[in-house]
mmCIF file of C-alpha atoms and ligand atoms in Angstrom:
data_model
loop_
_atom_site.group_PDB
_atom_site.id
_atom_site.type_symbol
_atom_site.label_atom_id
_atom_site.label_comp_id
_atom_site.label_asym_id
_atom_site.label_seq_id
_atom_site.Cartn_x
_atom_site.Cartn_y
_atom_site.Cartn_z
ATOM 1 C CA MET A 1 133.667 94.251 120.986
ATOM 2 C CA SER A 2 131.853 95.332 124.220
ATOM 3 C CA ARG A 3 128.241 94.338 124.072
ATOM 4 C CA ILE A 4 125.733 97.149 122.738
ATOM 5 C CA LYS A 5 123.708 98.726 125.635
ATOM 6 C CA ASN A 6 121.761 101.528 124.133
ATOM 7 C CA ILE A 7 119.919 101.274 121.024
ATOM 8 C CA GLY A 8 118.188 104.077 119.062
ATOM 9 C CA ILE A 9 115.283 103.891 116.832
ATOM 10 C CA LEU A 10 113.930 106.110 114.228
ATOM 11 C CA THR A 11 111.339 106.192 111.387
ATOM 12 C CA SER A 12 112.328 108.002 108.268
ATOM 13 C CA GLY A 13 110.820 108.756 104.704
ATOM 14 C CA GLY A 14 107.358 108.269 103.896
ATOM 15 C CA ASP A 15 105.211 106.803 106.609
ATOM 16 C CA SER A 16 103.875 103.157 105.946
ATOM 17 C CA PRO A 17 101.073 100.791 107.967
ATOM 18 C CA GLY A 18 103.030 98.485 110.247
ATOM 19 C CA MET A 19 105.928 100.921 111.147
ATOM 20 C CA ASN A 20 104.275 101.300 114.705
ATOM 21 C CA ALA A 21 104.362 97.323 115.053
ATOM 22 C CA ALA A 22 107.903 97.552 113.792
ATOM 23 C CA ILE A 23 108.869 99.884 116.397
ATOM 24 C CA ARG A 24 106.779 97.663 118.892
ATOM 25 C CA ALA A 25 108.886 94.759 118.149
ATOM 26 C CA VAL A 26 112.304 96.667 118.331
ATOM 27 C CA VAL A 27 111.630 97.971 121.782
ATOM 28 C CA ARG A 28 110.296 94.972 123.391
ATOM 29 C CA THR A 29 113.029 93.006 121.881
ATOM 30 C CA GLY A 30 115.569 95.356 123.389
ATOM 31 C CA ILE A 31 113.793 95.667 126.735
ATOM 32 C CA TYR A 32 113.947 91.675 126.766
ATOM 33 C CA HIS A 33 117.611 91.589 126.379
ATOM 34 C CA GLU A 34 118.048 94.445 129.084
ATOM 35 C CA LEU A 35 118.835 97.026 126.699
ATOM 36 C CA ASP A 36 117.937 100.894 127.035
ATOM 37 C CA LEU A 37 115.932 102.018 123.948
ATOM 38 C CA PHE A 38 115.877 105.596 122.907
ATOM 39 C CA GLY A 39 113.244 106.893 120.584
ATOM 40 C CA ILE A 40 114.209 109.384 117.937
ATOM 41 C CA ARG A 41 111.348 111.649 116.763
ATOM 42 C CA ARG A 42 110.982 112.794 113.110
ATOM 43 C CA GLY A 43 113.816 110.642 111.631
ATOM 44 C CA TYR A 44 117.420 111.806 111.060
ATOM 45 C CA GLN A 45 115.905 115.523 111.359
ATOM 46 C CA GLY A 46 115.033 114.774 115.126
ATOM 47 C CA MET A 47 118.429 113.219 115.497
ATOM 48 C CA ILE A 48 120.211 116.280 114.342
ATOM 49 C CA GLU A 49 117.850 118.202 116.836
ATOM 50 C CA GLY A 50 118.290 115.840 119.967
ATOM 51 C CA ASP A 51 114.466 115.084 119.939
ATOM 52 C CA ILE A 52 115.381 111.961 121.496
ATOM 53 C CA PHE A 53 113.774 109.851 124.571
ATOM 54 C CA LYS A 54 113.672 106.814 126.504
ATOM 55 C CA MET A 55 111.258 104.489 125.780
ATOM 56 C CA GLN A 56 109.575 102.018 128.099
ATOM 57 C CA THR A 57 107.536 98.927 126.926
ATOM 58 C CA THR A 58 104.464 100.848 127.956
ATOM 59 C CA ASP A 59 105.238 103.483 125.246
ATOM 60 C CA VAL A 60 104.471 100.783 122.894
ATOM 61 C CA SER A 61 101.382 99.266 124.430
ATOM 62 C CA ASN A 62 98.261 99.327 121.904
ATOM 63 C CA ILE A 63 100.135 100.651 118.917
ATOM 64 C CA ILE A 64 100.373 97.461 116.763
ATOM 65 C CA GLN A 65 96.959 98.057 115.117
ATOM 66 C CA ARG A 66 97.756 101.774 114.372
ATOM 67 C CA GLY A 67 98.546 103.350 111.194
ATOM 68 C CA GLY A 68 101.115 106.023 110.928
ATOM 69 C CA THR A 69 104.231 106.246 113.398
ATOM 70 C CA ILE A 70 104.339 107.226 117.002
ATOM 71 C CA LEU A 71 107.953 108.347 116.275
ATOM 72 C CA LYS A 72 106.833 110.647 113.458
ATOM 73 C CA THR A 73 108.897 110.937 110.217
ATOM 74 C CA ALA A 74 110.624 113.407 107.931
ATOM 75 C CA ARG A 75 112.927 113.343 105.143
ATOM 76 C CA SER A 76 116.042 115.182 106.556
ATOM 77 C CA LYS A 77 118.335 117.193 103.564
ATOM 78 C CA GLU A 78 120.414 118.367 106.436
ATOM 79 C CA PHE A 79 121.437 115.058 107.504
ATOM 80 C CA MET A 80 123.191 114.793 103.885
ATOM 81 C CA THR A 81 125.526 117.220 104.815
ATOM 82 C CA ASP A 82 128.642 117.264 107.001
ATOM 83 C CA GLU A 83 127.721 119.516 109.512
ATOM 84 C CA GLY A 84 124.425 117.649 109.817
ATOM 85 C CA MET A 85 125.914 114.241 110.473
ATOM 86 C CA LYS A 86 128.223 116.074 112.903
ATOM 87 C CA LYS A 87 125.244 117.468 114.877
ATOM 88 C CA ALA A 88 123.293 113.970 114.855
ATOM 89 C CA PHE A 89 126.560 112.087 116.190
ATOM 90 C CA THR A 90 127.075 114.934 119.015
ATOM 91 C CA GLN A 91 123.438 114.029 120.024
ATOM 92 C CA LEU A 92 123.838 110.296 119.891
ATOM 93 C CA LYS A 93 126.828 110.640 122.221
ATOM 94 C CA LYS A 94 124.702 112.796 124.579
ATOM 95 C CA HIS A 95 122.566 109.934 125.084
ATOM 96 C CA ASN A 96 125.186 107.383 125.036
ATOM 97 C CA ILE A 97 123.385 105.723 121.818
ATOM 98 C CA GLU A 98 125.813 103.168 120.501
ATOM 99 C CA ALA A 99 123.581 101.580 117.913
ATOM 100 C CA LEU A 100 120.425 102.486 115.559
ATOM 101 C CA VAL A 101 117.492 100.656 114.078
ATOM 102 C CA LEU A 102 116.378 102.644 111.025
ATOM 103 C CA ILE A 103 113.037 101.950 109.739
ATOM 104 C CA GLY A 104 112.656 103.537 106.131
ATOM 105 C CA GLY A 105 113.206 103.341 102.308
ATOM 106 C CA ASP A 106 116.403 103.129 100.264
ATOM 107 C CA GLY A 107 117.173 107.047 101.115
ATOM 108 C CA THR A 108 117.385 105.880 104.903
ATOM 109 C CA PHE A 109 119.714 103.501 104.368
ATOM 110 C CA ARG A 110 121.883 105.389 101.917
ATOM 111 C CA GLY A 111 121.876 108.055 104.860
ATOM 112 C CA ALA A 112 123.142 105.419 107.407
ATOM 113 C CA ALA A 113 125.909 104.049 105.046
ATOM 114 C CA HIS A 114 127.293 107.433 104.791
ATOM 115 C CA PHE A 115 127.047 107.937 108.614
ATOM 116 C CA PHE A 116 128.813 104.674 109.466
ATOM 117 C CA GLU A 117 131.728 105.812 106.985
ATOM 118 C CA LYS A 118 132.215 108.893 109.076
ATOM 119 C CA TYR A 119 131.080 107.855 112.674
ATOM 120 C CA PHE A 120 131.272 104.130 112.998
ATOM 121 C CA ILE A 121 127.692 103.948 114.490
ATOM 122 C CA PRO A 122 126.268 100.313 113.819
ATOM 123 C CA ALA A 123 122.919 100.370 112.590
ATOM 124 C CA VAL A 124 120.591 97.719 111.148
ATOM 125 C CA GLY A 125 117.460 98.633 108.690
ATOM 126 C CA ILE A 126 113.844 97.701 108.581
ATOM 127 C CA PRO A 127 112.173 98.100 105.048
ATOM 128 C CA GLY A 128 109.303 100.494 105.692
ATOM 129 C CA THR A 129 107.468 102.002 102.510
ATOM 130 C CA ILE A 130 104.213 101.136 100.834
ATOM 131 C CA ASP A 131 105.999 101.189 97.369
ATOM 132 C CA ASN A 132 107.689 97.773 97.933
ATOM 133 C CA ASP A 133 110.546 99.019 95.612
ATOM 134 C CA LEU A 134 113.465 97.588 97.508
ATOM 135 C CA THR A 135 115.823 94.687 96.970
ATOM 136 C CA GLY A 136 116.604 92.764 99.731
ATOM 137 C CA THR A 137 113.075 91.681 100.831
ATOM 138 C CA ASP A 138 110.014 90.264 98.750
ATOM 139 C CA PHE A 139 107.814 92.592 100.623
ATOM 140 C CA THR A 140 108.086 96.120 102.523
ATOM 141 C CA ILE A 141 106.226 96.889 105.809
ATOM 142 C CA GLY A 142 102.935 98.807 104.438
ATOM 143 C CA PHE A 143 102.824 97.484 100.920
ATOM 144 C CA ASP A 144 99.915 94.871 101.607
ATOM 145 C CA THR A 145 97.960 97.410 103.424
ATOM 146 C CA ALA A 146 98.260 100.021 101.012
ATOM 147 C CA VAL A 147 97.300 97.362 98.059
ATOM 148 C CA ASN A 148 94.225 96.465 100.239
ATOM 149 C CA THR A 149 93.496 100.219 100.785
ATOM 150 C CA ALA A 150 93.647 100.614 96.807
ATOM 151 C CA VAL A 151 91.392 97.524 96.207
ATOM 152 C CA GLU A 152 88.689 98.737 98.406
ATOM 153 C CA ALA A 153 88.653 102.252 97.180
ATOM 154 C CA ILE A 154 88.682 100.757 93.437
ATOM 155 C CA ASP A 155 85.942 98.332 94.272
ATOM 156 C CA LYS A 156 83.512 101.463 95.191
ATOM 157 C CA ILE A 157 84.694 103.380 92.228
ATOM 158 C CA ARG A 158 83.402 100.360 90.032
ATOM 159 C CA ASP A 159 80.021 100.610 91.443
ATOM 160 C CA THR A 160 79.649 104.046 90.628
ATOM 161 C CA ALA A 161 81.058 103.484 87.429
ATOM 162 C CA GLU A 162 78.756 100.735 86.887
ATOM 163 C CA ALA A 163 75.843 102.815 87.560
ATOM 164 C CA HIS A 164 76.789 105.540 85.274
ATOM 165 C CA ASP A 165 78.355 103.560 82.367
ATOM 166 C CA ARG A 166 81.452 105.513 83.067
ATOM 167 C CA LEU A 167 84.999 104.757 82.409
ATOM 168 C CA PHE A 168 87.422 105.731 85.334
ATOM 169 C CA VAL A 169 91.235 106.026 85.325
ATOM 170 C CA VAL A 170 92.294 105.551 88.884
ATOM 171 C CA GLU A 171 95.851 106.829 89.989
ATOM 172 C CA VAL A 172 97.657 104.899 92.704
ATOM 173 C CA MET A 173 100.860 105.636 94.225
ATOM 174 C CA GLY A 174 104.092 103.587 94.109
ATOM 175 C CA ARG A 175 106.528 106.451 93.173
ATOM 176 C CA ASP A 176 108.739 104.967 90.394
ATOM 177 C CA ALA A 177 107.324 101.397 91.212
ATOM 178 C CA GLY A 178 104.072 99.893 89.636
ATOM 179 C CA TYR A 179 103.526 97.303 92.378
ATOM 180 C CA ILE A 180 100.710 98.662 93.808
ATOM 181 C CA ALA A 181 99.205 99.642 90.452
ATOM 182 C CA ILE A 182 99.654 96.093 89.401
ATOM 183 C CA ASN A 183 98.487 94.004 92.373
ATOM 184 C CA SER A 184 95.535 96.538 93.268
ATOM 185 C CA GLY A 185 94.660 96.431 89.374
ATOM 186 C CA ILE A 186 94.661 92.593 88.874
ATOM 187 C CA ALA A 187 92.758 92.140 92.631
ATOM 188 C CA CYS A 188 90.048 94.468 90.944
ATOM 189 C CA GLY A 189 89.856 93.078 87.463
ATOM 190 C CA ALA A 190 90.928 96.397 86.037
ATOM 191 C CA GLU A 191 90.555 96.382 82.145
ATOM 192 C CA ASP A 192 93.848 97.807 81.833
ATOM 193 C CA ILE A 193 96.897 98.760 84.058
ATOM 194 C CA LEU A 194 99.700 101.145 83.391
ATOM 195 C CA ILE A 195 102.992 100.896 85.226
ATOM 196 C CA PRO A 196 106.261 102.783 84.959
ATOM 197 C CA GLU A 197 108.247 99.318 84.359
ATOM 198 C CA ARG A 198 106.741 99.084 80.977
ATOM 199 C CA VAL A 199 106.531 101.774 78.231
ATOM 200 C CA THR A 200 102.648 102.390 78.029
ATOM 201 C CA ASP A 201 101.621 102.056 74.200
ATOM 202 C CA ILE A 202 98.916 104.824 74.585
ATOM 203 C CA ASN A 203 97.484 103.588 71.037
ATOM 204 C CA GLU A 204 97.119 99.961 72.048
ATOM 205 C CA MET A 205 95.004 101.280 75.000
ATOM 206 C CA LEU A 206 92.988 103.371 72.961
ATOM 207 C CA ALA A 207 92.386 100.339 70.638
ATOM 208 C CA ARG A 208 91.101 98.340 73.549
ATOM 209 C CA ILE A 209 88.885 100.873 74.735
ATOM 210 C CA ASP A 210 87.265 101.301 71.257
ATOM 211 C CA HIS A 211 87.069 97.366 71.187
ATOM 212 C CA ASP A 212 85.396 97.153 74.116
ATOM 213 C CA GLU A 213 82.836 100.139 73.295
ATOM 214 C CA ARG A 214 81.859 98.126 69.943
ATOM 215 C CA ARG A 215 81.163 95.212 72.079
ATOM 216 C CA LYS A 216 79.096 97.305 74.441
ATOM 217 C CA LYS A 217 81.539 96.879 77.419
ATOM 218 C CA THR A 218 80.212 99.742 79.310
ATOM 219 C CA VAL A 219 82.199 99.715 82.550
ATOM 220 C CA HIS A 220 86.029 100.207 82.282
ATOM 221 C CA ILE A 221 88.405 100.757 84.896
ATOM 222 C CA ILE A 222 92.043 101.719 84.169
ATOM 223 C CA VAL A 223 94.454 101.733 87.344
ATOM 224 C CA VAL A 224 97.433 104.044 86.537
ATOM 225 C CA ALA A 225 100.738 104.353 88.427
ATOM 226 C CA GLU A 226 101.657 107.912 89.437
ATOM 227 C CA HIS A 227 104.845 107.839 87.485
ATOM 228 C CA ASP A 228 103.472 106.141 84.128
ATOM 229 C CA ASN A 229 105.300 107.532 81.311
ATOM 230 C CA TYR A 230 101.954 109.152 80.110
ATOM 231 C CA GLY A 231 101.515 111.039 83.639
ATOM 232 C CA GLY A 232 99.041 110.248 86.026
ATOM 233 C CA ALA A 233 95.249 109.822 85.879
ATOM 234 C CA LYS A 234 94.444 113.342 84.799
ATOM 235 C CA GLU A 235 96.776 112.832 82.027
ATOM 236 C CA VAL A 236 95.338 109.614 80.696
ATOM 237 C CA LYS A 237 91.683 110.542 81.251
ATOM 238 C CA ASP A 238 92.462 113.670 78.943
ATOM 239 C CA ILE A 239 93.959 111.447 75.851
ATOM 240 C CA ILE A 240 90.895 109.159 76.521
ATOM 241 C CA SER A 241 88.257 112.190 76.583
ATOM 242 C CA THR A 242 90.026 113.491 73.237
ATOM 243 C CA ARG A 243 90.126 110.428 71.151
ATOM 244 C CA PHE A 244 86.535 109.539 72.606
ATOM 245 C CA PRO A 245 84.435 112.817 73.170
ATOM 246 C CA ALA A 246 81.289 110.719 73.689
ATOM 247 C CA LEU A 247 82.605 108.588 76.519
ATOM 248 C CA ASP A 248 81.924 109.682 80.150
ATOM 249 C CA VAL A 249 85.443 109.686 81.625
ATOM 250 C CA ARG A 250 86.560 110.419 85.060
ATOM 251 C CA ALA A 251 89.896 110.563 86.645
ATOM 252 C CA CYS A 252 90.353 109.548 90.516
ATOM 253 C CA VAL A 253 93.716 110.169 92.230
ATOM 254 C CA LEU A 254 93.699 107.814 95.435
ATOM 255 C CA GLY A 255 96.636 109.651 97.100
ATOM 256 C CA HIS A 256 97.707 109.706 100.770
ATOM 257 C CA ILE A 257 94.778 107.161 102.027
ATOM 258 C CA GLN A 258 96.813 104.555 100.676
ATOM 259 C CA ARG A 259 99.566 105.271 103.351
ATOM 260 C CA GLY A 260 97.266 105.527 106.336
ATOM 261 C CA GLY A 261 94.916 103.080 108.046
ATOM 262 C CA SER A 262 95.259 100.051 110.539
ATOM 263 C CA PRO A 263 97.941 97.515 109.043
ATOM 264 C CA SER A 264 97.185 94.339 107.724
ATOM 265 C CA TYR A 265 97.843 90.958 109.265
ATOM 266 C CA ALA A 266 100.409 90.387 107.069
ATOM 267 C CA ASP A 267 102.357 93.714 107.647
ATOM 268 C CA ARG A 268 101.994 93.226 111.320
ATOM 269 C CA VAL A 269 103.545 90.083 111.312
ATOM 270 C CA LEU A 270 106.242 90.977 108.898
ATOM 271 C CA ALA A 271 106.875 93.998 111.116
ATOM 272 C CA SER A 272 106.915 92.047 114.144
ATOM 273 C CA ARG A 273 109.592 89.513 112.615
ATOM 274 C CA LEU A 274 112.012 92.405 111.240
ATOM 275 C CA GLY A 275 111.809 94.324 114.400
ATOM 276 C CA PHE A 276 112.746 91.044 116.275
ATOM 277 C CA THR A 277 115.395 90.302 113.844
ATOM 278 C CA ALA A 278 116.972 93.875 113.877
ATOM 279 C CA VAL A 279 117.810 93.860 117.497
ATOM 280 C CA ASN A 280 119.095 90.219 117.398
ATOM 281 C CA ALA A 281 121.096 91.095 114.390
ATOM 282 C CA LEU A 282 123.035 94.151 116.141
ATOM 283 C CA LEU A 283 123.464 91.934 119.172
ATOM 284 C CA ALA A 284 125.064 89.447 117.032
ATOM 285 C CA GLY A 285 127.601 91.812 115.803
ATOM 286 C CA ASN A 286 125.836 92.905 112.443
ATOM 287 C CA THR A 287 125.925 96.183 111.070
ATOM 288 C CA GLN A 288 124.890 98.048 107.838
ATOM 289 C CA VAL A 289 122.551 95.437 106.993
ATOM 290 C CA MET A 290 118.730 95.824 106.252
ATOM 291 C CA ALA A 291 116.547 92.703 107.615
ATOM 292 C CA GLY A 292 114.283 91.551 105.025
ATOM 293 C CA VAL A 293 112.137 88.355 104.019
ATOM 294 C CA ILE A 294 113.008 86.465 101.210
ATOM 295 C CA ASN A 295 110.990 83.251 99.959
ATOM 296 C CA GLY A 296 109.492 83.197 103.800
ATOM 297 C CA ASN A 297 113.167 83.319 105.372
ATOM 298 C CA VAL A 298 114.543 86.268 107.254
ATOM 299 C CA VAL A 299 117.749 87.591 105.501
ATOM 300 C CA LEU A 300 120.140 90.232 106.190
ATOM 301 C CA THR A 301 121.463 92.429 103.130
ATOM 302 C CA PRO A 302 124.384 94.838 103.136
ATOM 303 C CA PHE A 303 122.891 98.361 102.833
ATOM 304 C CA THR A 304 125.215 98.604 99.604
ATOM 305 C CA GLU A 305 123.323 96.255 97.775
ATOM 306 C CA ILE A 306 119.808 97.627 98.687
ATOM 307 C CA VAL A 307 118.874 99.504 95.717
ATOM 308 C CA LYS A 308 115.552 100.464 94.148
ATOM 309 C CA SER A 309 114.239 97.118 92.799
ATOM 310 C CA ASP A 310 113.962 97.155 88.902
ATOM 311 C CA GLY A 311 110.538 95.686 88.541
ATOM 312 C CA TYR A 312 111.859 92.387 87.778
ATOM 313 C CA ALA A 313 109.063 90.725 89.898
ATOM 314 C CA ILE A 314 106.607 92.274 87.476
ATOM 315 C CA ASN A 315 107.191 89.330 84.982
ATOM 316 C CA ASN A 316 105.632 88.990 81.634
ATOM 317 C CA ASP A 317 103.506 86.021 82.841
ATOM 318 C CA MET A 318 101.530 88.495 84.841
ATOM 319 C CA LEU A 319 101.252 91.114 81.927
ATOM 320 C CA GLU A 320 100.008 88.425 79.810
ATOM 321 C CA MET A 321 97.268 87.153 82.390
ATOM 322 C CA ILE A 322 96.035 91.062 82.624
ATOM 323 C CA ARG A 323 95.281 90.980 78.827
ATOM 324 C CA VAL A 324 93.725 87.635 79.056
ATOM 325 C CA LEU A 325 91.505 88.292 81.996
ATOM 326 C CA SER A 326 90.094 91.561 80.900
ATOM 327 C CA VAL A 327 88.920 90.212 77.405
HETATM 328 O O1 F6P B 1 107.139 106.517 99.018
HETATM 329 C C1 F6P B 1 105.778 106.596 99.528
HETATM 330 C C2 F6P B 1 105.409 107.546 98.897
HETATM 331 O O2 F6P B 1 103.872 107.582 98.961
HETATM 332 C C3 F6P B 1 105.151 107.270 97.132
HETATM 333 O O3 F6P B 1 104.225 106.288 96.807
HETATM 334 C C4 F6P B 1 104.814 108.534 97.093
HETATM 335 O O4 F6P B 1 105.046 108.933 95.478
HETATM 336 C C5 F6P B 1 105.479 109.570 97.827
HETATM 337 O O5 F6P B 1 105.809 108.629 98.977
HETATM 338 C C6 F6P B 1 104.667 110.721 98.057
HETATM 339 O O6 F6P B 1 105.367 111.772 99.070
HETATM 340 P P1 F6P B 1 104.728 112.877 99.951
HETATM 341 O O7 F6P B 1 103.941 112.265 101.026
HETATM 342 O O8 F6P B 1 105.945 113.382 100.478
HETATM 343 O O9 F6P B 1 103.744 113.426 99.251
#
């Protein structure tokens, strides 16, 4: 097999803080190896539309600390069709792009797996999502920053909750995963944390509020993951207000602030390591694998084995600890 000379890079799915640091690492590692690097804007949609440009090392200057993605991102339905893939392949050929580095989530890698089956374009993935919901890596790029953002916000909410003796239900993101909820909740000393991985026993939660009320615990923070089985903050707040009409309860949805902002040091380092690894992996002949970090070591896992993680890392010890620490 002849050595790869031209690599395309894109970001796809929801953006996450640290994606720019990963782009920087890919571009600079590629240029170090005397490759030509092509930025593909707006993910697979930009690939279909030929929104492609050659990148220089200066294109990635001063971006390691910036949130968002300089390549922009999108979720493309068209790429999932035969016609869409054909158009995308035509555009890659036009620019002589022989291999891809894809920064995104499981949907991004599923798309790449189908594309490879048809057109044999080698690809290496980098996990970029705030949800931390992928197998093949202990952490996804952006998760650490998102949790820190949520912690900062919840700390502020606690100040006002305390001033008014209020109960707050705070909703965090995470799609079907409770990693942001459980980690921000523990870090903020939340009285309760509701996550999709565990069926919420609403009566148990109400009993705990009742118990706290009786012993005059005036501030109460409940962190709820957006896809808890009882719904989000508003639904949980309504249940509490109906059961305890005298309680002053507020719902707060943190929303997209969790996706933005300057990446934490941990996300910058992770992104740099994985960007560097992705290019070296392609040059070593790897394809259809995602670069991740497990137990501190960089590992490559086939796309076919990358699935949404099942919440295994949220173990019973942690759940027990939350109960104990909120007495
Ligand atoms: O996957 C990242 C994420 O922020 C999820 O936590 C959330 O459910 C979803 O994306 C929101 O998507 P959108 O930005 O399209 O509203």
